[in-house]
Short mmCIF file of C-alpha atoms in Angstrom, two decimals:
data_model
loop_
_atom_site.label_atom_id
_atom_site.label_comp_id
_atom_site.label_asym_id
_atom_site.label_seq_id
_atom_site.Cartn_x
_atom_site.Cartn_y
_atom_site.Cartn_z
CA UNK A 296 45.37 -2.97 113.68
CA UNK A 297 42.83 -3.93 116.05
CA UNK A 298 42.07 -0.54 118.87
CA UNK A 299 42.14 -2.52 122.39
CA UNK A 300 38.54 -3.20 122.23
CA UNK A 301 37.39 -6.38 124.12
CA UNK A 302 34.53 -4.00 120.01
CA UNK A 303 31.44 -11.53 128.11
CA UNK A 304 28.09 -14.05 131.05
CA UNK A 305 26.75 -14.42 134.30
CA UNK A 306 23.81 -16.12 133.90
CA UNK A 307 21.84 -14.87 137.17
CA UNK A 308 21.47 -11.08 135.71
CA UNK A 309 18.65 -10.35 133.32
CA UNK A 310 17.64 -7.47 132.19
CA UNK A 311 14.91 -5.45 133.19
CA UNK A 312 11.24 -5.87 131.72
CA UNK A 313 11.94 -4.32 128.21
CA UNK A 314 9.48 -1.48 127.32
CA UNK A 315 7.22 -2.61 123.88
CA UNK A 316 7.70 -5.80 122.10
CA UNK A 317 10.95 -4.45 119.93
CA UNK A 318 13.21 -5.01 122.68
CA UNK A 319 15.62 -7.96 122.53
CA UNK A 320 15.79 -10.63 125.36
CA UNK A 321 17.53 -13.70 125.84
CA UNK A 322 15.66 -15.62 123.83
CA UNK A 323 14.89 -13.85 121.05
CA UNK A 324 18.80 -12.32 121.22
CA UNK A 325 19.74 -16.14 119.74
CA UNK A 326 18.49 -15.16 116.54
CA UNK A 327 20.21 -11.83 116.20
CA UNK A 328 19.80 -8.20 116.44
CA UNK A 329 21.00 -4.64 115.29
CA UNK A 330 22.34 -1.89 116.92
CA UNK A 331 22.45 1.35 115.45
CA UNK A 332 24.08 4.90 116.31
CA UNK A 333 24.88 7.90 114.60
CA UNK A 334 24.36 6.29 111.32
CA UNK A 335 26.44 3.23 111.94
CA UNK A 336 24.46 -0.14 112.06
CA UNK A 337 25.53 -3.11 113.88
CA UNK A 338 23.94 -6.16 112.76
CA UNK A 339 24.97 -8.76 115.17
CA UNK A 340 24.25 -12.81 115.01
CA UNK A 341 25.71 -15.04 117.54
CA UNK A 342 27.45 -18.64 115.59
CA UNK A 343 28.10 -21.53 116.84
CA UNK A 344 30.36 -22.23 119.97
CA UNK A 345 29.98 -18.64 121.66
CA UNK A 346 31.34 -17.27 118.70
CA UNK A 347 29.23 -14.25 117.17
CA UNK A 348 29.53 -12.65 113.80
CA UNK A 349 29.30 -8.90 113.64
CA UNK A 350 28.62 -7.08 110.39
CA UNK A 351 29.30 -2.94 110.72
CA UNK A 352 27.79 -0.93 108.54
CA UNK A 353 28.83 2.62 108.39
CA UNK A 354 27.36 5.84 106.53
CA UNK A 355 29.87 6.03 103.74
CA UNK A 356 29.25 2.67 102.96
CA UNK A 357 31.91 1.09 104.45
CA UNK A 358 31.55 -2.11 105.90
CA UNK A 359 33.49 -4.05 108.01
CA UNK A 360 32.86 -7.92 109.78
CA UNK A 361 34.15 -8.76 112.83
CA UNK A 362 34.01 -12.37 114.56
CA UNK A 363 34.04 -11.97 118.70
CA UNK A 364 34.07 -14.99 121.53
CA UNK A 365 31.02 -14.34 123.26
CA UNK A 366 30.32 -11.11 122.06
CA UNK A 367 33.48 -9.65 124.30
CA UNK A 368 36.72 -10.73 122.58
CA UNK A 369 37.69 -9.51 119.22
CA UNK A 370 38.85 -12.60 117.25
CA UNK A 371 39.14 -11.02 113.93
CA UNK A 372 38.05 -7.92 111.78
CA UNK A 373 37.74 -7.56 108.20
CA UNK A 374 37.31 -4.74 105.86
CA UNK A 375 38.45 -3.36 102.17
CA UNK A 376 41.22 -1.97 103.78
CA UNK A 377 42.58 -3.97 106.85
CA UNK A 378 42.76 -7.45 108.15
CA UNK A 379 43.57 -7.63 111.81
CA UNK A 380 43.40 -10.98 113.84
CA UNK A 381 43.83 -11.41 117.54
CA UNK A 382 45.74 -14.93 118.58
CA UNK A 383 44.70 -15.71 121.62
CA UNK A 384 47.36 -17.82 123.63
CA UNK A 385 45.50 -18.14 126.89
CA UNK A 386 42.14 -20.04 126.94
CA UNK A 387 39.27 -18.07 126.71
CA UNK A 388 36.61 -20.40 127.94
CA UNK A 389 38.41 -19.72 131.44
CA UNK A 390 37.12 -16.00 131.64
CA UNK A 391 33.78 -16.78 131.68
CA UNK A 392 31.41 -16.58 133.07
CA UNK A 393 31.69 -12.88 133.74
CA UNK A 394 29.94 -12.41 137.04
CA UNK A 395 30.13 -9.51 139.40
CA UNK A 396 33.47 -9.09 141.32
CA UNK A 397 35.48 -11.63 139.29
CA UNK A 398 38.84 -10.96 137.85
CA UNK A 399 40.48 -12.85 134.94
CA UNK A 400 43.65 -12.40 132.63
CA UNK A 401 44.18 -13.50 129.22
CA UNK A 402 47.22 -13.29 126.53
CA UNK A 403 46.75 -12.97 123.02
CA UNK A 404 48.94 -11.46 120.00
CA UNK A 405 47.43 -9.26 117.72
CA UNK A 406 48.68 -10.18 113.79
CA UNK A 407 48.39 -8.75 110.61
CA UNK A 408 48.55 -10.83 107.44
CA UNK A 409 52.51 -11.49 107.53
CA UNK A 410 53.01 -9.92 110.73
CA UNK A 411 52.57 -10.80 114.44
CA UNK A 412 52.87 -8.57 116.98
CA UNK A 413 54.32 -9.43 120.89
CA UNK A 414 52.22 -10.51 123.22
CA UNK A 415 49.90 -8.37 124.79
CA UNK A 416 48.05 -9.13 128.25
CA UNK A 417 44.17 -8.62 129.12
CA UNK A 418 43.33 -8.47 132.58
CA UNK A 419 39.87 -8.11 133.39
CA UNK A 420 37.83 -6.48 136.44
CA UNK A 421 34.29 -6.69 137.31
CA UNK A 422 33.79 -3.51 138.99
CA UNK A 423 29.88 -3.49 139.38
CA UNK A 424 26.60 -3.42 137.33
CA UNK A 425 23.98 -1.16 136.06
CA UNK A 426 21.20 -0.45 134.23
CA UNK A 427 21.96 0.97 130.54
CA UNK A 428 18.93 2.22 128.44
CA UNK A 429 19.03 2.14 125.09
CA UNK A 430 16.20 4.00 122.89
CA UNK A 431 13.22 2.54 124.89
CA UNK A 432 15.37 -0.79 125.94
CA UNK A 433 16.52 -0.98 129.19
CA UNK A 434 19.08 -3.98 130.30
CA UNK A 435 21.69 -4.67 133.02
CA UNK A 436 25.11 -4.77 132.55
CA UNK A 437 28.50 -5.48 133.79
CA UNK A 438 30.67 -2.82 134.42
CA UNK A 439 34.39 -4.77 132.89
CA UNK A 440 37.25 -2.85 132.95
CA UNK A 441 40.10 -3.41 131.19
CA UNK A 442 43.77 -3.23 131.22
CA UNK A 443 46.57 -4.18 128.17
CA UNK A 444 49.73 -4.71 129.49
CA UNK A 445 52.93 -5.16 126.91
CA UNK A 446 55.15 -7.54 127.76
CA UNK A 447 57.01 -6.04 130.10
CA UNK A 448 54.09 -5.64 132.28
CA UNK A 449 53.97 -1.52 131.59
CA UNK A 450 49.68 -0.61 130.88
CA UNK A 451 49.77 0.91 127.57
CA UNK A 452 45.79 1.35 127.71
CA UNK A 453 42.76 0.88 129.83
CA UNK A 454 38.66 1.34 129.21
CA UNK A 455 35.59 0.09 130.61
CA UNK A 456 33.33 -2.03 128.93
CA UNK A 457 29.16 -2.34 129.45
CA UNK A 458 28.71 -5.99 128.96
CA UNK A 459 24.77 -7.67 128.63
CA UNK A 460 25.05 -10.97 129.80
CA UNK A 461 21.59 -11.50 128.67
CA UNK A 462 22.75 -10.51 124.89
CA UNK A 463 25.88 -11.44 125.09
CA UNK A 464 27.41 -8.46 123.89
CA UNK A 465 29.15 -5.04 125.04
CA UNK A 466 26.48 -2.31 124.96
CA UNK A 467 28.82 0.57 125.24
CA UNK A 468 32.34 1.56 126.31
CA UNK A 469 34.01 3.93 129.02
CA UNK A 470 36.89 6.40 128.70
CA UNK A 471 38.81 7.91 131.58
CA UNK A 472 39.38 11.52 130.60
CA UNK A 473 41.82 14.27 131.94
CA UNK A 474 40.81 15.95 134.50
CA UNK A 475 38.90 12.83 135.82
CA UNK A 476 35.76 12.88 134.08
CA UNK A 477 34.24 9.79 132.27
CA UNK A 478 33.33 9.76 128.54
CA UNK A 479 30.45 6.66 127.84
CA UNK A 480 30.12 5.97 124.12
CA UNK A 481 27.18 4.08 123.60
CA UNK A 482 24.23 2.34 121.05
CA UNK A 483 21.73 4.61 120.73
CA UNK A 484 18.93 1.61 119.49
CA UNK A 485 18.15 -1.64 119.66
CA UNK A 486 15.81 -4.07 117.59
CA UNK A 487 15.21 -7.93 116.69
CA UNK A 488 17.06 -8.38 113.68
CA UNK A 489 14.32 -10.01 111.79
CA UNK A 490 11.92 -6.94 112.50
CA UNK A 491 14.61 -4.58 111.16
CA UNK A 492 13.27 -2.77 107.11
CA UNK A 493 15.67 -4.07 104.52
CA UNK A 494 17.95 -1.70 103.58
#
């Protein structure tokens, strides 16, 4: 079953000069890159329609694909083990673009083959922006948070999400800890997918 991941655009942020020709940008971001930390690669390719195919590689050999609307919404994940599949009832081409300050709410149902589960609601805060670096890649990114709501309208789960408009993908996530204090799990690397060895 899918962990409340949403693992979205405003066009008028870019990301800071990137440092060395290895650094992903808008354009080049089109034609894919991968992400890598702690052993776990993240090859990433955007599809057609704001869809974008992720393929997860992790050190066991393990591998997993995922399918996300613009790089923010799970649609689906794949493995050897699990199949999960989010349903999305409300109409996702309303929450974007992301842009600072907006709000939006969406409804989905997260299924299993055989099995769908009740409805679950998104809503979605822009809370800021910043600048995330990753390896010797700097970009700017939205600060989403995120609440799920069952369907009786109790929050069952909350996290922040770093969102690059530019790549169209979340960069890292947030976790509110006990005690107040902020956990940020993030890529470590970034690179072109075409420059990337073979494995």
């Amino acid at each position: 079953m899918f962990r409340h991941v949403v693992p979205f655009a405003a066009t008028a942020l870019l990301a800071s000069p990137a440092f060395g020709d290895d650094c992903p940008t808008v354009q080049t971001a089109k034609l894919g890159f991968v992400l890598e930390r702690q052993g776990t690669i993240a090859e990433v390719r955007p599809a057609s329609d704001h869809f974008v195919h992720v393929v997860n590689s992790y050190p066991g050999g393990k591998k997993q694909d995922v399918i996300y609307y613009r790089g923010f919404f799970p649609i689906s994940r794949f493995d050897d083990t699990a199949r999960s599949i989010n349903i999305p009832v409300s109409d996702l081409r309303t929450v974007f673009p992301l842009e600072p300050k907006a709000r939006r709410a969406l409804t989905y149902a997260p299924a299993q083959p055989g099995k769908v589960g009740a409805l679950i609601s998104l809503e979605l805060a822009v809370t800021g922006q910043e600048q995330l670096q990753l390896g010797s890649c700097s970009y700017n990114v939205l600060v989403v948070r995120n609440r799920f709501l069952n369907a009786d309208g109790k929050m069952t789960s909350e996290h922040t999400d770093l969102y690059s408009p530019e790549l169209g993908f979340v960069l890292a996530k947030r976790y509110e800890e006990k005690g107040g204090t902020q956990t940020t799990i993030k890529y470590q690397s970034i690179k072109p997918l075409g420059r990337v060895s073979p494995l």
